[in-house]
PDB file of C-alpha atoms in Angstrom:
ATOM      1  CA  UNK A   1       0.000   0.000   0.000  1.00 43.00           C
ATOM      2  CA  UNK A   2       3.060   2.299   0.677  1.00 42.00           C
ATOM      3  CA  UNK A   3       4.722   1.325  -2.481  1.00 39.00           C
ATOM      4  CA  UNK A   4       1.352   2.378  -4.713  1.00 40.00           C
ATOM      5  CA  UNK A   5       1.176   5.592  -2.682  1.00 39.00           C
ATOM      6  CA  UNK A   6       4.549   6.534  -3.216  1.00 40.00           C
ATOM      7  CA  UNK A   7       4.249   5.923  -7.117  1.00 38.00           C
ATOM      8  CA  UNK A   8       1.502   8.299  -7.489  1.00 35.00           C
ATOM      9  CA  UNK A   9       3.354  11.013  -5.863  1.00 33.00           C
ATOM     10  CA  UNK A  10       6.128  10.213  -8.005  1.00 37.00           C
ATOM     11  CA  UNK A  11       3.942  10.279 -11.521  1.00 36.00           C
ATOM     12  CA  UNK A  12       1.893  13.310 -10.464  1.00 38.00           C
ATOM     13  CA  UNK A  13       4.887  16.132 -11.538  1.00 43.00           C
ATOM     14  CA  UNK A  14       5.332  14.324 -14.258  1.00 39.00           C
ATOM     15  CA  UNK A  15       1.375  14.587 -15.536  1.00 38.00           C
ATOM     16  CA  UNK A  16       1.089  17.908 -14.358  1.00 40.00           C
ATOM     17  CA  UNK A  17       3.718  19.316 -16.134  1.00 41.00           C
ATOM     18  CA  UNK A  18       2.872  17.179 -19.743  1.00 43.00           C
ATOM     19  CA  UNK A  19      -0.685  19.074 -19.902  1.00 45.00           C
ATOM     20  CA  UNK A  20       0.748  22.453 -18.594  1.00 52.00           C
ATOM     21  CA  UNK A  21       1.802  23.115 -22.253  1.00 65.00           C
ATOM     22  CA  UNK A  22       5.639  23.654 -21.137  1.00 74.00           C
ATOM     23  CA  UNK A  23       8.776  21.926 -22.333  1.00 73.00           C
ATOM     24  CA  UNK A  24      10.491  19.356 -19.970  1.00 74.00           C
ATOM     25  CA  UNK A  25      13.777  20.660 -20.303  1.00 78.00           C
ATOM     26  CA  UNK A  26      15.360  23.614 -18.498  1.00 84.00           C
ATOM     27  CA  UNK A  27      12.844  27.114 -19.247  1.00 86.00           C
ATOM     28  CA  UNK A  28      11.580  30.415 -17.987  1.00 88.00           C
ATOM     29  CA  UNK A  29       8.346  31.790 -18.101  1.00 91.00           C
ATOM     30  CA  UNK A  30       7.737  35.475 -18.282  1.00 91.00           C
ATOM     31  CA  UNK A  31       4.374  37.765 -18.290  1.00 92.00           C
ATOM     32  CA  UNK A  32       4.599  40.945 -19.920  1.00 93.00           C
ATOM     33  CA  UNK A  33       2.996  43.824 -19.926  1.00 93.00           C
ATOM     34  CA  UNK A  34       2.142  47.292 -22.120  1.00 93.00           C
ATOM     35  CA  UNK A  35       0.088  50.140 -21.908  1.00 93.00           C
ATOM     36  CA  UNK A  36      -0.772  53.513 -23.964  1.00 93.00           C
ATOM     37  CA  UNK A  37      -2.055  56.379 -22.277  1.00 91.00           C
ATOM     38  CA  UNK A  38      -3.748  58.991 -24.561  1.00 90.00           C
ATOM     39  CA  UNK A  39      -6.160  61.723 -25.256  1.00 88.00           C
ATOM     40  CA  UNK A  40      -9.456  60.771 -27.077  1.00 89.00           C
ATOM     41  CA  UNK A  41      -9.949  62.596 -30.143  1.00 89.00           C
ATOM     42  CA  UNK A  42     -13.775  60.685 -30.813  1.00 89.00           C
ATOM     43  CA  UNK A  43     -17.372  60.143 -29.019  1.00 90.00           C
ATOM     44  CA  UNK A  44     -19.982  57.959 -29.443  1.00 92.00           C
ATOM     45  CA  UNK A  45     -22.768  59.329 -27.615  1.00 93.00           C
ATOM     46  CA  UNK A  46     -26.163  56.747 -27.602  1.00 93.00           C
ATOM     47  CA  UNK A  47     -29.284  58.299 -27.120  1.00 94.00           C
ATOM     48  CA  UNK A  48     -33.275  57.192 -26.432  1.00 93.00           C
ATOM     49  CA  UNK A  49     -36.081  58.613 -27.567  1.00 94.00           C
ATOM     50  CA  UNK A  50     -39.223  57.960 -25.693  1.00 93.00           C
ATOM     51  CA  UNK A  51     -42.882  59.321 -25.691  1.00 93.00           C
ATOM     52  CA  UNK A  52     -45.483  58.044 -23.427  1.00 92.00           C
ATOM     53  CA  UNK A  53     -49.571  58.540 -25.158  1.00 93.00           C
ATOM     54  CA  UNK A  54     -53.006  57.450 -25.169  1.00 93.00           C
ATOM     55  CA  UNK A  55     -52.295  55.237 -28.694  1.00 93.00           C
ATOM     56  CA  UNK A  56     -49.136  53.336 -30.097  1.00 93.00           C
ATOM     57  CA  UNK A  57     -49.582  55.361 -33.146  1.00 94.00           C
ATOM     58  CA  UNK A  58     -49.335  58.814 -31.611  1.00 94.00           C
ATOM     59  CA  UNK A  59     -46.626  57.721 -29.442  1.00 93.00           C
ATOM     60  CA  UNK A  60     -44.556  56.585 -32.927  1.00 94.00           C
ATOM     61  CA  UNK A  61     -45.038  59.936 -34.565  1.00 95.00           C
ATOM     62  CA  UNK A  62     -43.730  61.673 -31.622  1.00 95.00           C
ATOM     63  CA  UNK A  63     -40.599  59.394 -31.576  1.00 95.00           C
ATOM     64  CA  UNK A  64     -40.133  59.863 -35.381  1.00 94.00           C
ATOM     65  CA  UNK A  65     -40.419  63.515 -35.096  1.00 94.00           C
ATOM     66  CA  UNK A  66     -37.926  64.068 -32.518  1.00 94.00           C
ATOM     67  CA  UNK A  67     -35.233  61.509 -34.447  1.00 93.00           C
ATOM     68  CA  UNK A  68     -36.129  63.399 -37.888  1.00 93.00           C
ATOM     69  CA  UNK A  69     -35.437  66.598 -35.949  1.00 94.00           C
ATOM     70  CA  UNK A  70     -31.942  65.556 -34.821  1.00 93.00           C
ATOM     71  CA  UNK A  71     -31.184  63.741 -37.902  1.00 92.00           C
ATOM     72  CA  UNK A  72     -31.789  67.340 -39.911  1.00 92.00           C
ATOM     73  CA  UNK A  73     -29.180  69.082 -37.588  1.00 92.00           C
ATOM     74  CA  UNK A  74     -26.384  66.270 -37.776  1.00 92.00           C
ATOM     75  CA  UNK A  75     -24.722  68.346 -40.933  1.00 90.00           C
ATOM     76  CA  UNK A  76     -23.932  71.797 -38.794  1.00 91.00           C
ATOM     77  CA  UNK A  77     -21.864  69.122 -36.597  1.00 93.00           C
ATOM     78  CA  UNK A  78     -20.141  66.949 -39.801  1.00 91.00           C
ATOM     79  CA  UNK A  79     -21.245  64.147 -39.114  1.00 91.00           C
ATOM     80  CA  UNK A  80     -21.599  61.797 -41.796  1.00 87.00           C
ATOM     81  CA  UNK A  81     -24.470  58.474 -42.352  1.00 84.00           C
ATOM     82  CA  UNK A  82     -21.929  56.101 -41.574  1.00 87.00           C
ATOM     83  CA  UNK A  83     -21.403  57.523 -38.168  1.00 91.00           C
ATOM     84  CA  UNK A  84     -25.177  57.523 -37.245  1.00 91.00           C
ATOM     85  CA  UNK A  85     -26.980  53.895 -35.991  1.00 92.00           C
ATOM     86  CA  UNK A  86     -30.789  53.508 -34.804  1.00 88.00           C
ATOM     87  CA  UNK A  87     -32.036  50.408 -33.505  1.00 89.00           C
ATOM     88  CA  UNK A  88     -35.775  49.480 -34.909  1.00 89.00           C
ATOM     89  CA  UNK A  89     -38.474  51.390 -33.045  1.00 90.00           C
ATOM     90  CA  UNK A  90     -40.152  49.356 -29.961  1.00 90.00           C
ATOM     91  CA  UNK A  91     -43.871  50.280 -28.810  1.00 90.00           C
ATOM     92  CA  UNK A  92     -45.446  48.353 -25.863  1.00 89.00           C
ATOM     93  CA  UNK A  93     -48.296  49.143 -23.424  1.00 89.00           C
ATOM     94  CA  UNK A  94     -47.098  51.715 -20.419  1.00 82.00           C
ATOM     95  CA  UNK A  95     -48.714  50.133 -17.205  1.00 80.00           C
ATOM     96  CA  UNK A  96     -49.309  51.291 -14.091  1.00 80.00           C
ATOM     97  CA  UNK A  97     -50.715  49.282 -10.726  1.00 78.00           C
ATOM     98  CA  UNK A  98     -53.429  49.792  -8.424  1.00 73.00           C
ATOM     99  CA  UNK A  99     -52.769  50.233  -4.791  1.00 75.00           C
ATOM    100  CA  UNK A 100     -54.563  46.493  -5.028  1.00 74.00           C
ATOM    101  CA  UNK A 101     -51.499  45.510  -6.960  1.00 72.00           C
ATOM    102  CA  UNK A 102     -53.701  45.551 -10.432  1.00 74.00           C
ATOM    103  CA  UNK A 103     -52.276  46.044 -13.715  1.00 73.00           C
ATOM    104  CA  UNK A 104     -53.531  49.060 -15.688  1.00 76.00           C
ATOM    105  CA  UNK A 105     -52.484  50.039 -19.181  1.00 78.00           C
ATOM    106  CA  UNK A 106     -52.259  54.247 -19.079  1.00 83.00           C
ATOM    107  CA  UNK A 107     -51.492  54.620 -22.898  1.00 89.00           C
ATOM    108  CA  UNK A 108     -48.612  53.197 -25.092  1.00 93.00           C
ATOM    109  CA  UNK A 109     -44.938  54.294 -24.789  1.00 93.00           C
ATOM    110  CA  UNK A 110     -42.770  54.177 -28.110  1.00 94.00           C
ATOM    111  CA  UNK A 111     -38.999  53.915 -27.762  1.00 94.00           C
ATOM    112  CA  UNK A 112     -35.659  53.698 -30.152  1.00 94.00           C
ATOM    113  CA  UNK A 113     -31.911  54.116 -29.506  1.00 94.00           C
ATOM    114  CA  UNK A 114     -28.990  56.228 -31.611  1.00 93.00           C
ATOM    115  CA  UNK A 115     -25.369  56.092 -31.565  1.00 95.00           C
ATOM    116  CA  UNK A 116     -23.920  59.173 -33.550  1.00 95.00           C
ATOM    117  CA  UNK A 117     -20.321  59.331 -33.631  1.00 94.00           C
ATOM    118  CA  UNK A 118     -18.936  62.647 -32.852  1.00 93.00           C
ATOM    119  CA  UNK A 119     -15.014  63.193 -34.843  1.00 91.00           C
ATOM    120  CA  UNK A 120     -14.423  66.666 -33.264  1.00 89.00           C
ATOM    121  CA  UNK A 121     -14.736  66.173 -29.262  1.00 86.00           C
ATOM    122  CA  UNK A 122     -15.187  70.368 -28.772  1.00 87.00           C
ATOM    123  CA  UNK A 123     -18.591  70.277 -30.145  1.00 90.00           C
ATOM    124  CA  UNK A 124     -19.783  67.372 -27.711  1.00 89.00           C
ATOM    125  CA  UNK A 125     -21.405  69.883 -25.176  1.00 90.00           C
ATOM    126  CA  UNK A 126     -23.072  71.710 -27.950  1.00 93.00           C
ATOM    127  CA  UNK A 127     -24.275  68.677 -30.047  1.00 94.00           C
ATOM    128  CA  UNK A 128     -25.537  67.377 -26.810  1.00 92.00           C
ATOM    129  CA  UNK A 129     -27.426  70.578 -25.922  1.00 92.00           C
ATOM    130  CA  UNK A 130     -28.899  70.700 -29.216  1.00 94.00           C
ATOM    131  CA  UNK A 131     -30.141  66.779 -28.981  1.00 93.00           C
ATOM    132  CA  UNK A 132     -31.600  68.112 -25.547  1.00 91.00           C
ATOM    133  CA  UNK A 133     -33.662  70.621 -27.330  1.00 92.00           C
ATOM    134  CA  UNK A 134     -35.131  68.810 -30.292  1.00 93.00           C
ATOM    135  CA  UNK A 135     -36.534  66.737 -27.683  1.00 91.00           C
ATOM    136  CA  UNK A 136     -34.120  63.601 -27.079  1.00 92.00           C
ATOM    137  CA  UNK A 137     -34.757  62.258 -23.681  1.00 87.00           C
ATOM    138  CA  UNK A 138     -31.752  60.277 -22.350  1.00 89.00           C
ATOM    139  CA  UNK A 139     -28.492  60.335 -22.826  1.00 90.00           C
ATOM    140  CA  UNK A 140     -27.387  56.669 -21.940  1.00 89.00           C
ATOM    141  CA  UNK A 141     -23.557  56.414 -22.418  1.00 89.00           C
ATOM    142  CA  UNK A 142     -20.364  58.922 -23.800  1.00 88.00           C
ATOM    143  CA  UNK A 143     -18.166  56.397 -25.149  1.00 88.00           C
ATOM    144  CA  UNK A 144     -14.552  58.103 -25.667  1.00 87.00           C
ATOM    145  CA  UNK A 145     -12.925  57.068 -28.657  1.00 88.00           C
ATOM    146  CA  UNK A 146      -9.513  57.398 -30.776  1.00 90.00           C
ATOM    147  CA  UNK A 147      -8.971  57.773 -34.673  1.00 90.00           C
ATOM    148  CA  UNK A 148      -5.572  56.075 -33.897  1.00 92.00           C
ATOM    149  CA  UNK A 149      -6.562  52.858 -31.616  1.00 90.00           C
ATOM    150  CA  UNK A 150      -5.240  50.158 -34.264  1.00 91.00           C
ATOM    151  CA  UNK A 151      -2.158  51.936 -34.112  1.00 94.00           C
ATOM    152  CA  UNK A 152      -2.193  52.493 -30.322  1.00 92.00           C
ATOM    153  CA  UNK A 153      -2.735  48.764 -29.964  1.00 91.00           C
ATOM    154  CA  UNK A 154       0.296  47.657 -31.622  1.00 92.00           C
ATOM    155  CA  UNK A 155       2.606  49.936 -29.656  1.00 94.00           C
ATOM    156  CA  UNK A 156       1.380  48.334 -26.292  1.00 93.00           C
ATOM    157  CA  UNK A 157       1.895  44.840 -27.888  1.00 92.00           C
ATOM    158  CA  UNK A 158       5.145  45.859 -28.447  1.00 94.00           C
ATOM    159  CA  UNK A 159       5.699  47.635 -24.855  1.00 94.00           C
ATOM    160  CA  UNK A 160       4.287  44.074 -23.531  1.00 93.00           C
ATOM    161  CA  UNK A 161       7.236  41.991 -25.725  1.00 93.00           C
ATOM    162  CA  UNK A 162      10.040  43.931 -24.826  1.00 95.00           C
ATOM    163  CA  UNK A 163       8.655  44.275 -20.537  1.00 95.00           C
ATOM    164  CA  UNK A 164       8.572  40.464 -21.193  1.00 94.00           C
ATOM    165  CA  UNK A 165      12.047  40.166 -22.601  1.00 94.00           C
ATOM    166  CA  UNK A 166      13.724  42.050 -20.270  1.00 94.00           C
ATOM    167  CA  UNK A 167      12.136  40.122 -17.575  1.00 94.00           C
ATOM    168  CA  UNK A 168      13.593  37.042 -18.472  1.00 93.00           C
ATOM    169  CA  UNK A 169      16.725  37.976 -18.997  1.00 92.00           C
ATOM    170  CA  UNK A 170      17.467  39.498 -15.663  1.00 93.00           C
ATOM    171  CA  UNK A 171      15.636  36.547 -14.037  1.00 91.00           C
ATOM    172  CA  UNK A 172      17.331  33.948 -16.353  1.00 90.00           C
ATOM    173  CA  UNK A 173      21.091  36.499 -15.319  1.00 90.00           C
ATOM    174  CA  UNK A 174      19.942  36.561 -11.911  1.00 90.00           C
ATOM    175  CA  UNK A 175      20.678  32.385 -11.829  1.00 88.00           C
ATOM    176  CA  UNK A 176      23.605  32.393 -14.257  1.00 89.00           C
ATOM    177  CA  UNK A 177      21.362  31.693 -17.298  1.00 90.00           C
ATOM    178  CA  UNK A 178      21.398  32.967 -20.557  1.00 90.00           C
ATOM    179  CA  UNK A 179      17.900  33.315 -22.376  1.00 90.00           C
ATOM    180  CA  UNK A 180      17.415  30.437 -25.679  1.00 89.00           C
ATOM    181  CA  UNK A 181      15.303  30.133 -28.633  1.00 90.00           C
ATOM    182  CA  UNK A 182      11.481  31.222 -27.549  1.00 88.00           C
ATOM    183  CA  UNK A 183       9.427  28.024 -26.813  1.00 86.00           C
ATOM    184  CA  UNK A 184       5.864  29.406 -26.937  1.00 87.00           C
ATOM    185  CA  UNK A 185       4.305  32.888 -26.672  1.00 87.00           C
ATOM    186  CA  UNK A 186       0.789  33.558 -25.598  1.00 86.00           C
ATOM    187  CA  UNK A 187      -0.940  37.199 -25.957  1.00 77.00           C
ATOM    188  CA  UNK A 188      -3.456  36.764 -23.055  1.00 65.00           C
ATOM    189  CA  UNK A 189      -5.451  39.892 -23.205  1.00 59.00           C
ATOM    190  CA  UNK A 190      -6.498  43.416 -25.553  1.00 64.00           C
ATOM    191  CA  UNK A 191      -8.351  45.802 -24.538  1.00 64.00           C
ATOM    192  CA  UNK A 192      -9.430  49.480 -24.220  1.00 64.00           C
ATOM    193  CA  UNK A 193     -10.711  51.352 -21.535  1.00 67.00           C
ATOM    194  CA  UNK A 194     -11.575  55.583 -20.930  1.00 60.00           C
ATOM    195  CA  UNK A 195     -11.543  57.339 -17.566  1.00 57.00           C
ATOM    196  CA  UNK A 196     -11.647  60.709 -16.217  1.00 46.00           C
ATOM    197  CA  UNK A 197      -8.667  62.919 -14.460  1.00 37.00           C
ATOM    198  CA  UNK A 198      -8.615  66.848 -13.183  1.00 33.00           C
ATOM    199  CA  UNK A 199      -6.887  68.454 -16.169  1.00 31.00           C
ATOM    200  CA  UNK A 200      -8.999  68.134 -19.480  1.00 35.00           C
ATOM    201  CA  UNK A 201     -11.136  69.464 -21.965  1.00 35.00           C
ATOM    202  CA  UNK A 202     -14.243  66.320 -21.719  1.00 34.00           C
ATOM    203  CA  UNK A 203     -17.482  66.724 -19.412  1.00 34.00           C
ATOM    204  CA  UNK A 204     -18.610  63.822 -17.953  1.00 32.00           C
ATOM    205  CA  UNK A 205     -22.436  64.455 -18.423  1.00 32.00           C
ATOM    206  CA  UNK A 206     -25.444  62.346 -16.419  1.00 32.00           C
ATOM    207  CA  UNK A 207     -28.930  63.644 -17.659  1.00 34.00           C
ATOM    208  CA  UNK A 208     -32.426  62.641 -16.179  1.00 34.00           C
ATOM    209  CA  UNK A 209     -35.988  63.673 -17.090  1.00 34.00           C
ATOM    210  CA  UNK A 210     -37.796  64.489 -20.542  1.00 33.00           C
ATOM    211  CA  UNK A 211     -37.344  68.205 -21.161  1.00 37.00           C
ATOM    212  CA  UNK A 212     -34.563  70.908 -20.067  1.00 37.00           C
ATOM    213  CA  UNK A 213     -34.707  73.917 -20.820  1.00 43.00           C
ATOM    214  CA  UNK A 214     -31.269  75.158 -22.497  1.00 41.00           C
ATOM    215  CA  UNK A 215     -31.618  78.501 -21.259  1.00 47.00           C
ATOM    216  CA  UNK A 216     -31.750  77.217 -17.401  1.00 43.00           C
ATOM    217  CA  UNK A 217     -28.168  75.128 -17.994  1.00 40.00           C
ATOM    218  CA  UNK A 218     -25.175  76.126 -16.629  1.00 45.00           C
ATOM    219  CA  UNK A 219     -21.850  75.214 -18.759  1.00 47.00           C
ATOM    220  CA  UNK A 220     -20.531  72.289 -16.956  1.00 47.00           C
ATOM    221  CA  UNK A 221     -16.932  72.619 -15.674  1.00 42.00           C
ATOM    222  CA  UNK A 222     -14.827  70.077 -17.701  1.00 40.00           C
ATOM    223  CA  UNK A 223     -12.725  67.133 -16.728  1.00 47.00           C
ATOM    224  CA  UNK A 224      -9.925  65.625 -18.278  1.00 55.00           C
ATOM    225  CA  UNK A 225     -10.802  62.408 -20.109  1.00 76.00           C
ATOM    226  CA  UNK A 226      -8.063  59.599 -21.117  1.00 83.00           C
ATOM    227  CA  UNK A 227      -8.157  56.192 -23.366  1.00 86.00           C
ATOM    228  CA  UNK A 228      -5.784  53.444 -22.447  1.00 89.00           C
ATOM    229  CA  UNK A 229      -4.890  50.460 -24.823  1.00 91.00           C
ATOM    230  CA  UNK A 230      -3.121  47.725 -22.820  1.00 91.00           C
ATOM    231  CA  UNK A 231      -2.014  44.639 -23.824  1.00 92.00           C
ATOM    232  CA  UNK A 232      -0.233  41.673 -22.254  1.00 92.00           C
ATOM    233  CA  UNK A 233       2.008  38.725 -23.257  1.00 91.00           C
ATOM    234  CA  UNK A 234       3.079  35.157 -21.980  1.00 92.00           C
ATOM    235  CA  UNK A 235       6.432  33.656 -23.855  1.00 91.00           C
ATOM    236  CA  UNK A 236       8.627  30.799 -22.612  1.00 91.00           C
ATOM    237  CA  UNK A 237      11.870  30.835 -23.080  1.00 91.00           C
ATOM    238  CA  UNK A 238      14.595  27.905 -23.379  1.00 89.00           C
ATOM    239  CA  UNK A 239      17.591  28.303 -20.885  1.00 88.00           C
ATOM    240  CA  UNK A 240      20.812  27.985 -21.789  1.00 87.00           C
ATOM    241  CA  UNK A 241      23.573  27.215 -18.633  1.00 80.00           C
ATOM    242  CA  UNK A 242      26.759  29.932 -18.773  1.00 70.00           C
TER     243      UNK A 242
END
């Protein structure tokens, strides 16, 4: 019984490390890691439209009137078709319940989204105040943007290869190593992400309700907004004794 134990703890390294996907001779693992820190020069800003009335039919026109009105005004901001999306236009009943916990339908509510993509950032606060007063009721997400993010990628790939090169060599130095021919490489992750600091030109905006009056808003004071592109890498490298 001793004898079978100790054979399993014996084969277990050995299975481990033939599905781990790493060579069985001498290696060195290393994560890497890259990141670009820029300005947005783009916004995609997604709207709803929404009226609530007595009929689906009135509650449609409404919705079409207010998108017709924004669409009209798109050209004194440059913005072109192919920056503009809608999503099909939803009507349903509105309900409202009883103090008995009874459903009653008060009228119909129409609805429809649109994503307009904004190439000059500096008119943001004016194209929003002009959606505001054709009658656009929600502004549901300011998605910062850049003209350059292919390009922005690649440099933090490259950032992430040479953070992991460097980390292997000084590990692989550090025991009297010298870095071989690459084994593997894995890029793990992408991605893109905005945020907000205290020195910029970008308002983060939050806007509730179904009318404001542009005349009663105070200009916002602005933030600084910033787009990262990060990027991260996995490589093995073979070992080679000094």
């Amino acid at each position: 019984m001793k004898y079978i134990a100790f054979a399993l703890l014996y084969l277990l390294p050995v299975f481990t490390l033939a599905n781990s996907g790493l060579p069985d001779h001498r290696h060195i693992v290393a994560h890497g890691s890259g990141q670009i820190v820029t300005k947005p020069d783009m916004a995609r800003i997604t709207f709803e439209v929404k009226s609530i009335q007595k009929d689906a039919l009135t509650a449609k026109k409404e919705v079409d009137q207010r998108v017709n009105a924004l669409l009209k005004g798109l050209d004194d901001f440059n913005v072109s078709e192919d920056k503009i999306s809608a999503s099909n236009l939803l009507t349903e009943p509105h309900v409202n319940y009883t103090d008995e916990g009874s459903e009653v339908i008060a009228g119909y509510v129409a609805t429809r989204t649109l994503k307009v993509t904004l190439n000059d950032l500096q008119q943001m606060n004016e194209f929003i105040d002009f959606a505001l007063d054709v009658g656009i009721n929600e502004i549901e997400d300011i998605e910062l943007l850049s003209m350059r993010s292919q390009e922005y990628k690649k440099q933090a790939t490259v950032i992430a290869v040479e953070d992991a090169k460097t980390k292997a060599a000084s590990l692989a130095n550090a025991f009297g190593a010298e870095l071989g021919k690459i084994y593997s490489i894995n890029s793990s992750s992408d991605s893109s992400r905005y945020g907000y600091s205290a020195y910029s030109n970008v308002e983060r905006i939050s806007v509730t309700g179904s009318r404001i009056d542009p005349d009663n808003l105070t200009p916002g004071r602005y933030l600084q907004a910033t787009i990262s592109f990060s990027a991260s890498i996995t490589v093995v490298f073979d070992l080679e004794v000094k």
